PDB file of C-alpha atoms and ligand atoms in Angstrom:
ATOM      1  CA  MET A   1      26.126  -6.495  35.837  1.00  0.00           C
ATOM      2  CA  SER A   2      25.959  -2.696  35.630  1.00  0.00           C
ATOM      3  CA  THR A   3      27.743  -0.507  38.164  1.00  0.00           C
ATOM      4  CA  ARG A   4      25.587   0.524  41.072  1.00  0.00           C
ATOM      5  CA  GLU A   5      25.991   4.046  42.477  1.00  0.00           C
ATOM      6  CA  ILE A   6      25.930   4.056  46.266  1.00  0.00           C
ATOM      7  CA  ILE A   7      26.347   6.296  49.286  1.00  0.00           C
ATOM      8  CA  ILE A   8      27.749   4.520  52.352  1.00  0.00           C
ATOM      9  CA  ASP A   9      26.389   5.910  55.627  1.00  0.00           C
ATOM     10  CA  THR A  10      28.552   4.555  58.413  1.00  0.00           C
ATOM     11  CA  ASP A  11      29.892   4.629  61.995  1.00  0.00           C
ATOM     12  CA  PRO A  12      33.254   2.790  61.702  1.00  0.00           C
ATOM     13  CA  GLY A  13      33.627   0.338  63.555  1.00  0.00           C
ATOM     14  CA  GLN A  14      35.873  -2.509  62.368  1.00  0.00           C
ATOM     15  CA  ASP A  15      33.060  -4.245  60.479  1.00  0.00           C
ATOM     16  CA  ASP A  16      32.062  -0.952  58.835  1.00  0.00           C
ATOM     17  CA  ALA A  17      35.707  -0.610  57.799  1.00  0.00           C
ATOM     18  CA  VAL A  18      35.691  -4.015  56.104  1.00  0.00           C
ATOM     19  CA  ALA A  19      32.446  -3.063  54.337  1.00  0.00           C
ATOM     20  CA  ILE A  20      34.034   0.130  52.980  1.00  0.00           C
ATOM     21  CA  LEU A  21      37.101  -1.833  51.840  1.00  0.00           C
ATOM     22  CA  LEU A  22      34.891  -4.391  50.065  1.00  0.00           C
ATOM     23  CA  ALA A  23      33.017  -1.622  48.232  1.00  0.00           C
ATOM     24  CA  LEU A  24      36.199   0.179  47.184  1.00  0.00           C
ATOM     25  CA  ALA A  25      37.667  -3.129  45.998  1.00  0.00           C
ATOM     26  CA  SER A  26      34.708  -3.725  43.682  1.00  0.00           C
ATOM     27  CA  PRO A  27      34.646  -0.876  41.125  1.00  0.00           C
ATOM     28  CA  ASP A  28      33.079  -3.039  38.397  1.00  0.00           C
ATOM     29  CA  GLU A  29      29.930  -3.454  40.460  1.00  0.00           C
ATOM     30  CA  ILE A  30      29.982  -0.470  42.834  1.00  0.00           C
ATOM     31  CA  ASP A  31      30.630   3.246  42.392  1.00  0.00           C
ATOM     32  CA  VAL A  32      30.975   4.895  45.811  1.00  0.00           C
ATOM     33  CA  LEU A  33      29.649   8.442  45.309  1.00  0.00           C
ATOM     34  CA  GLY A  34      30.598   9.420  48.848  1.00  0.00           C
ATOM     35  CA  ILE A  35      30.656   8.362  52.473  1.00  0.00           C
ATOM     36  CA  THR A  36      28.628   9.991  55.243  1.00  0.00           C
ATOM     37  CA  ALA A  37      29.618   9.455  58.853  1.00  0.00           C
ATOM     38  CA  VAL A  38      27.142   9.214  61.704  1.00  0.00           C
ATOM     39  CA  ALA A  39      27.495   8.950  65.463  1.00  0.00           C
ATOM     40  CA  GLY A  40      27.093   5.348  66.597  1.00  0.00           C
ATOM     41  CA  ASN A  41      29.784   2.892  67.617  1.00  0.00           C
ATOM     42  CA  VAL A  42      31.820   5.912  68.732  1.00  0.00           C
ATOM     43  CA  PRO A  43      31.103   9.681  68.609  1.00  0.00           C
ATOM     44  CA  LEU A  44      30.938  11.493  65.263  1.00  0.00           C
ATOM     45  CA  ALA A  45      34.436  13.027  65.383  1.00  0.00           C
ATOM     46  CA  LEU A  46      35.872   9.504  65.546  1.00  0.00           C
ATOM     47  CA  THR A  47      33.586   7.912  62.928  1.00  0.00           C
ATOM     48  CA  ALA A  48      34.380  10.753  60.487  1.00  0.00           C
ATOM     49  CA  ARG A  49      38.072  10.213  61.185  1.00  0.00           C
ATOM     50  CA  ASN A  50      37.883   6.433  60.913  1.00  0.00           C
ATOM     51  CA  ALA A  51      36.072   6.600  57.565  1.00  0.00           C
ATOM     52  CA  ARG A  52      38.976   8.620  56.153  1.00  0.00           C
ATOM     53  CA  ILE A  53      41.569   6.263  57.670  1.00  0.00           C
ATOM     54  CA  VAL A  54      39.873   3.390  55.850  1.00  0.00           C
ATOM     55  CA  CYS A  55      39.686   5.249  52.517  1.00  0.00           C
ATOM     56  CA  GLU A  56      43.407   5.929  52.769  1.00  0.00           C
ATOM     57  CA  LEU A  57      44.079   2.294  53.667  1.00  0.00           C
ATOM     58  CA  ALA A  58      42.255   1.381  50.444  1.00  0.00           C
ATOM     59  CA  GLY A  59      44.390   3.888  48.503  1.00  0.00           C
ATOM     60  CA  ARG A  60      41.334   6.073  47.824  1.00  0.00           C
ATOM     61  CA  PRO A  61      41.934   9.507  49.407  1.00  0.00           C
ATOM     62  CA  ASP A  62      39.785  10.953  46.609  1.00  0.00           C
ATOM     63  CA  ILE A  63      36.549   9.655  48.180  1.00  0.00           C
ATOM     64  CA  ALA A  64      34.394  12.463  49.618  1.00  0.00           C
ATOM     65  CA  VAL A  65      33.781  11.862  53.325  1.00  0.00           C
ATOM     66  CA  HIS A  66      31.140  14.034  54.998  1.00  0.00           C
ATOM     67  CA  ALA A  67      30.296  14.276  58.689  1.00  0.00           C
ATOM     68  CA  GLY A  68      26.577  13.957  59.387  1.00  0.00           C
ATOM     69  CA  CYS A  69      24.542  13.945  62.593  1.00  0.00           C
ATOM     70  CA  ASP A  70      26.312  13.808  65.938  1.00  0.00           C
ATOM     71  CA  ARG A  71      23.361  12.403  67.906  1.00  0.00           C
ATOM     72  CA  PRO A  72      20.105  10.525  67.436  1.00  0.00           C
ATOM     73  CA  LEU A  73      16.886  12.412  66.658  1.00  0.00           C
ATOM     74  CA  GLY A  74      15.237  12.155  70.048  1.00  0.00           C
ATOM     75  CA  ARG A  75      17.463  10.591  72.645  1.00  0.00           C
ATOM     76  CA  PRO A  76      21.024  10.660  73.971  1.00  0.00           C
ATOM     77  CA  LEU A  77      23.712   8.846  71.997  1.00  0.00           C
ATOM     78  CA  VAL A  78      24.561   5.282  73.042  1.00  0.00           C
ATOM     79  CA  THR A  79      27.997   4.085  71.884  1.00  0.00           C
ATOM     80  CA  ALA A  80      29.740   0.698  71.719  1.00  0.00           C
ATOM     81  CA  GLU A  81      33.364   1.154  72.814  1.00  0.00           C
ATOM     82  CA  HIS A  82      32.964  -2.094  74.772  1.00  0.00           C
ATOM     83  CA  VAL A  83      32.843  -3.883  71.393  1.00  0.00           C
ATOM     84  CA  HIS A  84      34.945  -1.738  69.068  1.00  0.00           C
ATOM     85  CA  GLY A  85      37.472  -0.143  71.472  1.00  0.00           C
ATOM     86  CA  GLU A  86      38.072   3.511  72.405  1.00  0.00           C
ATOM     87  CA  THR A  87      38.719   4.687  68.830  1.00  0.00           C
ATOM     88  CA  GLY A  88      36.143   2.413  67.186  1.00  0.00           C
ATOM     89  CA  LEU A  89      38.913   0.975  65.039  1.00  0.00           C
ATOM     90  CA  ASN A  90      41.120  -0.645  67.676  1.00  0.00           C
ATOM     91  CA  GLY A  91      43.339  -3.464  66.472  1.00  0.00           C
ATOM     92  CA  PRO A  92      45.723  -2.360  63.730  1.00  0.00           C
ATOM     93  CA  VAL A  93      47.959   0.696  64.059  1.00  0.00           C
ATOM     94  CA  LEU A  94      46.917   2.940  61.171  1.00  0.00           C
ATOM     95  CA  PRO A  95      48.148   6.465  60.385  1.00  0.00           C
ATOM     96  CA  ASP A  96      46.072   9.583  61.053  1.00  0.00           C
ATOM     97  CA  PRO A  97      44.202  10.597  57.901  1.00  0.00           C
ATOM     98  CA  VAL A  98      45.604  13.297  55.661  1.00  0.00           C
ATOM     99  CA  MET A  99      42.625  13.597  53.311  1.00  0.00           C
ATOM    100  CA  PRO A 100      40.194  16.357  54.261  1.00  0.00           C
ATOM    101  CA  LEU A 101      36.733  16.018  55.710  1.00  0.00           C
ATOM    102  CA  GLN A 102      34.268  17.716  53.319  1.00  0.00           C
ATOM    103  CA  GLU A 103      32.675  20.935  54.578  1.00  0.00           C
ATOM    104  CA  GLU A 104      29.174  20.026  53.454  1.00  0.00           C
ATOM    105  CA  HIS A 105      27.021  18.284  56.084  1.00  0.00           C
ATOM    106  CA  GLY A 106      26.416  14.594  55.354  1.00  0.00           C
ATOM    107  CA  VAL A 107      22.636  15.029  55.258  1.00  0.00           C
ATOM    108  CA  ASP A 108      22.938  17.823  52.677  1.00  0.00           C
ATOM    109  CA  PHE A 109      25.320  15.669  50.629  1.00  0.00           C
ATOM    110  CA  ILE A 110      22.765  12.844  50.560  1.00  0.00           C
ATOM    111  CA  ILE A 111      19.990  15.229  49.462  1.00  0.00           C
ATOM    112  CA  ARG A 112      22.111  17.011  46.858  1.00  0.00           C
ATOM    113  CA  THR A 113      23.400  13.765  45.371  1.00  0.00           C
ATOM    114  CA  LEU A 114      19.960  12.184  45.114  1.00  0.00           C
ATOM    115  CA  ARG A 115      18.633  15.301  43.368  1.00  0.00           C
ATOM    116  CA  ALA A 116      21.597  15.527  41.019  1.00  0.00           C
ATOM    117  CA  GLN A 117      21.744  11.897  39.901  1.00  0.00           C
ATOM    118  CA  GLU A 118      19.156  10.315  37.657  1.00  0.00           C
ATOM    119  CA  SER A 119      16.108   9.308  39.704  1.00  0.00           C
ATOM    120  CA  GLY A 120      16.120   5.664  40.793  1.00  0.00           C
ATOM    121  CA  THR A 121      19.841   5.126  40.341  1.00  0.00           C
ATOM    122  CA  VAL A 122      21.362   5.788  43.788  1.00  0.00           C
ATOM    123  CA  THR A 123      21.327   3.121  46.511  1.00  0.00           C
ATOM    124  CA  LEU A 124      21.826   4.123  50.145  1.00  0.00           C
ATOM    125  CA  CYS A 125      23.842   1.723  52.299  1.00  0.00           C
ATOM    126  CA  PRO A 126      23.416   2.546  55.993  1.00  0.00           C
ATOM    127  CA  LEU A 127      25.794   0.619  58.267  1.00  0.00           C
ATOM    128  CA  GLY A 128      25.017   2.470  61.505  1.00  0.00           C
ATOM    129  CA  PRO A 129      22.120   4.230  63.237  1.00  0.00           C
ATOM    130  CA  LEU A 130      19.690   5.635  60.654  1.00  0.00           C
ATOM    131  CA  THR A 131      19.886   9.265  61.827  1.00  0.00           C
ATOM    132  CA  ASN A 132      21.381  10.760  58.645  1.00  0.00           C
ATOM    133  CA  ILE A 133      18.994   8.893  56.356  1.00  0.00           C
ATOM    134  CA  ALA A 134      15.911   9.887  58.369  1.00  0.00           C
ATOM    135  CA  MET A 135      17.055  13.519  58.574  1.00  0.00           C
ATOM    136  CA  ALA A 136      17.501  13.608  54.803  1.00  0.00           C
ATOM    137  CA  LEU A 137      14.006  12.149  54.274  1.00  0.00           C
ATOM    138  CA  VAL A 138      12.464  14.665  56.677  1.00  0.00           C
ATOM    139  CA  LYS A 139      14.354  17.653  55.305  1.00  0.00           C
ATOM    140  CA  ALA A 140      13.742  16.757  51.654  1.00  0.00           C
ATOM    141  CA  PRO A 141      10.746  14.426  51.266  1.00  0.00           C
ATOM    142  CA  ASP A 142      11.118  14.630  47.463  1.00  0.00           C
ATOM    143  CA  ILE A 143      14.202  12.390  47.627  1.00  0.00           C
ATOM    144  CA  ALA A 144      12.212   9.314  48.769  1.00  0.00           C
ATOM    145  CA  GLU A 145      11.013   8.456  45.280  1.00  0.00           C
ATOM    146  CA  ARG A 146      14.478   9.093  43.834  1.00  0.00           C
ATOM    147  CA  ILE A 147      16.215   6.450  46.014  1.00  0.00           C
ATOM    148  CA  ALA A 148      16.742   3.169  44.142  1.00  0.00           C
ATOM    149  CA  GLU A 149      16.886   1.137  47.337  1.00  0.00           C
ATOM    150  CA  ILE A 150      18.080   1.257  50.926  1.00  0.00           C
ATOM    151  CA  VAL A 151      20.194  -1.779  51.834  1.00  0.00           C
ATOM    152  CA  LEU A 152      20.938  -1.598  55.545  1.00  0.00           C
ATOM    153  CA  MET A 153      22.453  -3.530  58.414  1.00  0.00           C
ATOM    154  CA  GLY A 154      20.151  -3.474  61.400  1.00  0.00           C
ATOM    155  CA  GLY A 155      17.556  -5.290  63.411  1.00  0.00           C
ATOM    156  CA  ALA A 156      16.937  -8.937  64.203  1.00  0.00           C
ATOM    157  CA  TYR A 157      14.058 -11.372  64.369  1.00  0.00           C
ATOM    158  CA  PHE A 158      15.176 -14.834  65.509  1.00  0.00           C
ATOM    159  CA  GLU A 159      18.319 -13.419  67.184  1.00  0.00           C
ATOM    160  CA  VAL A 160      16.143 -10.749  68.853  1.00  0.00           C
ATOM    161  CA  GLY A 161      18.820  -8.352  70.128  1.00  0.00           C
ATOM    162  CA  ASN A 162      22.462  -7.647  70.935  1.00  0.00           C
ATOM    163  CA  ILE A 163      22.511  -4.283  72.767  1.00  0.00           C
ATOM    164  CA  THR A 164      19.336  -5.105  74.741  1.00  0.00           C
ATOM    165  CA  PRO A 165      17.505  -8.439  75.014  1.00  0.00           C
ATOM    166  CA  THR A 166      15.176  -7.280  72.212  1.00  0.00           C
ATOM    167  CA  ALA A 167      17.046  -4.708  70.106  1.00  0.00           C
ATOM    168  CA  GLU A 168      19.945  -4.641  67.692  1.00  0.00           C
ATOM    169  CA  PHE A 169      22.442  -1.777  68.193  1.00  0.00           C
ATOM    170  CA  ASN A 170      21.889   0.312  65.021  1.00  0.00           C
ATOM    171  CA  ILE A 171      18.123   0.397  65.432  1.00  0.00           C
ATOM    172  CA  TYR A 172      18.251   0.832  69.221  1.00  0.00           C
ATOM    173  CA  VAL A 173      20.514   3.886  69.039  1.00  0.00           C
ATOM    174  CA  ASP A 174      17.964   5.816  66.968  1.00  0.00           C
ATOM    175  CA  PRO A 175      14.580   4.066  66.860  1.00  0.00           C
ATOM    176  CA  GLN A 176      12.772   7.237  65.751  1.00  0.00           C
ATOM    177  CA  ALA A 177      15.045   7.460  62.719  1.00  0.00           C
ATOM    178  CA  ALA A 178      14.530   3.778  61.933  1.00  0.00           C
ATOM    179  CA  ASP A 179      10.765   4.268  62.175  1.00  0.00           C
ATOM    180  CA  ILE A 180      10.917   7.097  59.626  1.00  0.00           C
ATOM    181  CA  VAL A 181      13.011   4.994  57.236  1.00  0.00           C
ATOM    182  CA  PHE A 182      10.827   1.885  57.470  1.00  0.00           C
ATOM    183  CA  LYS A 183       7.706   3.992  56.876  1.00  0.00           C
ATOM    184  CA  SER A 184       9.244   5.922  53.961  1.00  0.00           C
ATOM    185  CA  GLY A 185       7.930   3.718  51.163  1.00  0.00           C
ATOM    186  CA  VAL A 186      11.472   3.332  49.775  1.00  0.00           C
ATOM    187  CA  PRO A 187      12.373  -0.284  48.822  1.00  0.00           C
ATOM    188  CA  ILE A 188      14.385  -1.649  51.763  1.00  0.00           C
ATOM    189  CA  THR A 189      16.612  -4.705  52.136  1.00  0.00           C
ATOM    190  CA  VAL A 190      17.632  -5.592  55.700  1.00  0.00           C
ATOM    191  CA  MET A 191      20.670  -7.538  56.888  1.00  0.00           C
ATOM    192  CA  PRO A 192      19.674  -8.393  60.472  1.00  0.00           C
ATOM    193  CA  LEU A 193      21.644 -10.237  63.154  1.00  0.00           C
ATOM    194  CA  ASP A 194      19.949 -13.431  61.916  1.00  0.00           C
ATOM    195  CA  VAL A 195      22.262 -13.194  58.899  1.00  0.00           C
ATOM    196  CA  THR A 196      25.296 -11.398  60.279  1.00  0.00           C
ATOM    197  CA  HIS A 197      25.763 -13.755  63.219  1.00  0.00           C
ATOM    198  CA  LYS A 198      26.418 -16.431  60.584  1.00  0.00           C
ATOM    199  CA  ALA A 199      29.149 -14.334  58.898  1.00  0.00           C
ATOM    200  CA  LEU A 200      31.773 -15.295  61.477  1.00  0.00           C
ATOM    201  CA  VAL A 201      35.500 -14.800  61.043  1.00  0.00           C
ATOM    202  CA  THR A 202      36.671 -18.243  62.104  1.00  0.00           C
ATOM    203  CA  ARG A 203      40.397 -18.827  62.581  1.00  0.00           C
ATOM    204  CA  PRO A 204      40.937 -20.190  59.019  1.00  0.00           C
ATOM    205  CA  ARG A 205      39.065 -17.181  57.576  1.00  0.00           C
ATOM    206  CA  ASN A 206      41.184 -14.786  59.636  1.00  0.00           C
ATOM    207  CA  ASP A 207      44.330 -16.663  58.498  1.00  0.00           C
ATOM    208  CA  ALA A 208      43.198 -16.212  54.886  1.00  0.00           C
ATOM    209  CA  PHE A 209      43.041 -12.407  55.349  1.00  0.00           C
ATOM    210  CA  ARG A 210      46.517 -12.385  56.917  1.00  0.00           C
ATOM    211  CA  ALA A 211      47.896 -14.678  54.209  1.00  0.00           C
ATOM    212  CA  LEU A 212      47.126 -12.029  51.599  1.00  0.00           C
ATOM    213  CA  GLY A 213      50.379 -10.474  52.812  1.00  0.00           C
ATOM    214  CA  THR A 214      49.164  -6.955  52.050  1.00  0.00           C
ATOM    215  CA  ARG A 215      48.596  -3.924  54.313  1.00  0.00           C
ATOM    216  CA  VAL A 216      44.867  -4.349  53.844  1.00  0.00           C
ATOM    217  CA  GLY A 217      44.899  -8.091  54.561  1.00  0.00           C
ATOM    218  CA  THR A 218      46.955  -7.614  57.718  1.00  0.00           C
ATOM    219  CA  ALA A 219      44.822  -4.681  58.915  1.00  0.00           C
ATOM    220  CA  VAL A 220      41.578  -6.636  58.409  1.00  0.00           C
ATOM    221  CA  ALA A 221      43.020  -9.655  60.267  1.00  0.00           C
ATOM    222  CA  GLU A 222      44.068  -7.369  63.150  1.00  0.00           C
ATOM    223  CA  MET A 223      40.684  -5.633  63.237  1.00  0.00           C
ATOM    224  CA  THR A 224      38.776  -8.903  63.435  1.00  0.00           C
ATOM    225  CA  ASP A 225      41.303 -10.257  65.972  1.00  0.00           C
ATOM    226  CA  PHE A 226      40.421  -7.292  68.173  1.00  0.00           C
ATOM    227  CA  PHE A 227      36.676  -7.336  68.076  1.00  0.00           C
ATOM    228  CA  GLU A 228      36.206 -11.100  68.074  1.00  0.00           C
ATOM    229  CA  ARG A 229      36.900 -11.189  71.822  1.00  0.00           C
ATOM    230  CA  PHE A 230      33.533  -9.596  72.591  1.00  0.00           C
ATOM    231  CA  ASP A 231      31.360 -12.054  70.658  1.00  0.00           C
ATOM    232  CA  LYS A 232      33.468 -15.047  71.688  1.00  0.00           C
ATOM    233  CA  GLU A 233      32.922 -14.186  75.353  1.00  0.00           C
ATOM    234  CA  LYS A 234      29.267 -13.280  74.966  1.00  0.00           C
ATOM    235  CA  TYR A 235      27.997 -15.908  72.535  1.00  0.00           C
ATOM    236  CA  GLY A 236      30.760 -18.507  72.636  1.00  0.00           C
ATOM    237  CA  SER A 237      30.982 -17.963  68.877  1.00  0.00           C
ATOM    238  CA  GLN A 238      33.903 -18.928  66.646  1.00  0.00           C
ATOM    239  CA  GLY A 239      34.943 -15.384  65.782  1.00  0.00           C
ATOM    240  CA  ALA A 240      33.903 -11.831  65.000  1.00  0.00           C
ATOM    241  CA  PRO A 241      30.655 -11.330  63.067  1.00  0.00           C
ATOM    242  CA  LEU A 242      31.143  -9.257  59.924  1.00  0.00           C
ATOM    243  CA  HIS A 243      27.790  -7.488  60.133  1.00  0.00           C
ATOM    244  CA  ASP A 244      28.193  -4.530  57.792  1.00  0.00           C
ATOM    245  CA  PRO A 245      30.074  -6.186  54.885  1.00  0.00           C
ATOM    246  CA  CYS A 246      26.910  -8.264  54.303  1.00  0.00           C
ATOM    247  CA  VAL A 247      25.291  -5.089  52.926  1.00  0.00           C
ATOM    248  CA  ILE A 248      28.005  -4.585  50.324  1.00  0.00           C
ATOM    249  CA  ALA A 249      28.278  -8.287  49.496  1.00  0.00           C
ATOM    250  CA  TYR A 250      24.551  -8.289  48.750  1.00  0.00           C
ATOM    251  CA  LEU A 251      25.057  -5.616  46.075  1.00  0.00           C
ATOM    252  CA  ILE A 252      27.676  -7.782  44.380  1.00  0.00           C
ATOM    253  CA  ARG A 253      26.241 -11.274  44.964  1.00  0.00           C
ATOM    254  CA  PRO A 254      22.550 -11.106  46.004  1.00  0.00           C
ATOM    255  CA  ASP A 255      22.363 -14.863  45.444  1.00  0.00           C
ATOM    256  CA  LEU A 256      24.411 -15.395  48.648  1.00  0.00           C
ATOM    257  CA  PHE A 257      21.441 -14.254  50.752  1.00  0.00           C
ATOM    258  CA  MET A 258      17.979 -15.687  51.402  1.00  0.00           C
ATOM    259  CA  GLY A 259      15.046 -13.820  52.949  1.00  0.00           C
ATOM    260  CA  ARG A 260      11.390 -12.892  52.887  1.00  0.00           C
ATOM    261  CA  HIS A 261       9.538  -9.744  51.835  1.00  0.00           C
ATOM    262  CA  VAL A 262       7.655  -8.909  55.026  1.00  0.00           C
ATOM    263  CA  ASN A 263       6.300  -6.084  57.140  1.00  0.00           C
ATOM    264  CA  VAL A 264       8.787  -4.604  59.610  1.00  0.00           C
ATOM    265  CA  GLU A 265       7.736  -2.102  62.271  1.00  0.00           C
ATOM    266  CA  ILE A 266       9.989  -0.407  64.816  1.00  0.00           C
ATOM    267  CA  GLU A 267       9.136  -0.190  68.516  1.00  0.00           C
ATOM    268  CA  THR A 268       9.599   3.461  69.520  1.00  0.00           C
ATOM    269  CA  ASN A 269       7.673   3.704  72.802  1.00  0.00           C
ATOM    270  CA  SER A 270       8.230   0.755  75.101  1.00  0.00           C
ATOM    271  CA  GLU A 271      11.053   1.140  77.599  1.00  0.00           C
ATOM    272  CA  LEU A 272      11.374  -2.636  77.701  1.00  0.00           C
ATOM    273  CA  THR A 273      11.563  -3.347  73.968  1.00  0.00           C
ATOM    274  CA  LEU A 274      12.694   0.017  72.536  1.00  0.00           C
ATOM    275  CA  GLY A 275      14.243  -0.410  69.074  1.00  0.00           C
ATOM    276  CA  MET A 276      12.839  -3.893  68.482  1.00  0.00           C
ATOM    277  CA  THR A 277      12.340  -4.743  64.798  1.00  0.00           C
ATOM    278  CA  VAL A 278       8.933  -6.394  64.772  1.00  0.00           C
ATOM    279  CA  ALA A 279       9.203  -8.433  61.580  1.00  0.00           C
ATOM    280  CA  ASP A 280       6.107 -10.309  60.455  1.00  0.00           C
ATOM    281  CA  TRP A 281       8.226 -13.280  59.318  1.00  0.00           C
ATOM    282  CA  TRP A 282       5.325 -15.729  59.611  1.00  0.00           C
ATOM    283  CA  GLY A 283       2.798 -13.471  57.897  1.00  0.00           C
ATOM    284  CA  VAL A 284       0.393 -13.398  60.820  1.00  0.00           C
ATOM    285  CA  THR A 285      -0.801  -9.818  60.267  1.00  0.00           C
ATOM    286  CA  ASP A 286      -2.314  -8.040  57.291  1.00  0.00           C
ATOM    287  CA  ARG A 287       0.283  -5.270  57.504  1.00  0.00           C
ATOM    288  CA  ALA A 288       1.756  -4.548  54.072  1.00  0.00           C
ATOM    289  CA  PRO A 289       5.292  -5.833  53.411  1.00  0.00           C
ATOM    290  CA  ASN A 290       7.808  -2.980  53.428  1.00  0.00           C
ATOM    291  CA  ALA A 291      11.180  -4.726  53.524  1.00  0.00           C
ATOM    292  CA  MET A 292      13.130  -7.674  52.180  1.00  0.00           C
ATOM    293  CA  PHE A 293      14.226  -9.138  55.524  1.00  0.00           C
ATOM    294  CA  MET A 294      17.119 -11.547  55.109  1.00  0.00           C
ATOM    295  CA  GLY A 295      17.340 -14.714  57.161  1.00  0.00           C
ATOM    296  CA  ASP A 296      20.250 -16.735  55.828  1.00  0.00           C
ATOM    297  CA  ILE A 297      23.621 -16.423  54.114  1.00  0.00           C
ATOM    298  CA  ASP A 298      25.997 -18.691  52.214  1.00  0.00           C
ATOM    299  CA  SER A 299      28.835 -17.818  54.582  1.00  0.00           C
ATOM    300  CA  ASP A 300      31.545 -19.762  52.710  1.00  0.00           C
ATOM    301  CA  GLY A 301      30.572 -17.931  49.511  1.00  0.00           C
ATOM    302  CA  PHE A 302      30.583 -14.629  51.383  1.00  0.00           C
ATOM    303  CA  PHE A 303      34.102 -15.130  52.776  1.00  0.00           C
ATOM    304  CA  ALA A 304      35.416 -16.369  49.422  1.00  0.00           C
ATOM    305  CA  LEU A 305      34.103 -13.178  47.801  1.00  0.00           C
ATOM    306  CA  LEU A 306      35.446 -10.943  50.563  1.00  0.00           C
ATOM    307  CA  THR A 307      38.925 -12.459  50.571  1.00  0.00           C
ATOM    308  CA  GLU A 308      39.162 -12.366  46.771  1.00  0.00           C
ATOM    309  CA  ARG A 309      38.149  -8.688  46.710  1.00  0.00           C
ATOM    310  CA  LEU A 310      40.409  -7.588  49.584  1.00  0.00           C
ATOM    311  CA  ALA A 311      43.306  -9.140  47.664  1.00  0.00           C
ATOM    312  CA  ARG A 312      42.744  -6.529  44.950  1.00  0.00           C
ATOM    313  CA  LEU A 313      43.558  -3.592  47.262  1.00  0.00           C
TER     314      LEU A 313
HETATM  315  C1  BDR B   1      25.949  -3.205  64.235  1.00  0.00           C
HETATM  316  O1  BDR B   1      26.348  -2.396  65.334  1.00  0.00           O
HETATM  317  C2  BDR B   1      27.696  -2.037  65.225  1.00  0.00           C
HETATM  318  O2  BDR B   1      28.360  -2.369  66.395  1.00  0.00           O
HETATM  319  C3  BDR B   1      28.254  -2.754  64.024  1.00  0.00           C
HETATM  320  O3  BDR B   1      29.135  -1.898  63.323  1.00  0.00           O
HETATM  321  C4  BDR B   1      27.041  -3.092  63.202  1.00  0.00           C
HETATM  322  O4  BDR B   1      26.718  -2.057  62.292  1.00  0.00           O
HETATM  323  C5  BDR B   1      25.682  -4.623  64.719  1.00  0.00           C
HETATM  324  O5  BDR B   1      24.675  -4.637  65.679  1.00  0.00           O
HETATM  325 CA1   CA B   2      28.242  -0.193  61.865  1.00  0.00          CA
END
């Protein structure tokens, strides 16, 4: 398999952190060109800080981390401290980052990189609200045809919603941005809650992280220990869902995921269902498919891959 060049757009978040670690642990398959932070789980100052903490945890202070947009395109920021804690990365005690934040705005980094690299070679991996990606597409429409693919975590069909009864957090925070992305014509692969709620850190899986006996293994076990409490209380589930690492795992092992190429539209008007991902899973409209919408995961295969890769850091 050839190495895939990616930009990770993220709002860490413990599960974002694990996704970044998985990418940095997989240099044969993935070349991380840079990381752009966006406001989401916590405000931008914290997500930009957390992204650098995670790079340093992975032993990669050389990664360029850029701060992007500090609020959604058309509405006030909604955050998720109730899930991820006050810092967004509650759980392990990790040192303040020493590596610098890049001066260039994250949106400009995305545009510049897509123009500089060979067309059709760079994959965007959004793990938070789609504000930075939409801003880049609006500011520089020429980049759309240069993007190889957008592989994102967001939305839901059968699971419907987590932040509201009908919306998943990343899409709900910035539905206007999501609408721009899903209408962009860029090939899109979606990891919705239907998949990520099956990627649960059960006790034996958490024990396997801890048993690595490394800083990374311990930190990941402590992160998932922290944010499992929310889903256990809410859903009665067996552990924390590793939403965002599904995006990176897909780049390495697409065979672990099953889905359908369908039409996905974003609700941007209704107060009741704002941010809903209306996926035509059953093909009942004639709307053209615009996204590979995943529906299932080989979760044992996913955790075997993740644990094996984290052991490399
Ligand atoms: C998504 O929202 C955030 O809380 C997680 O990091 C993930 O990206 C799940 O709805
Ligand atoms: Ca996230």
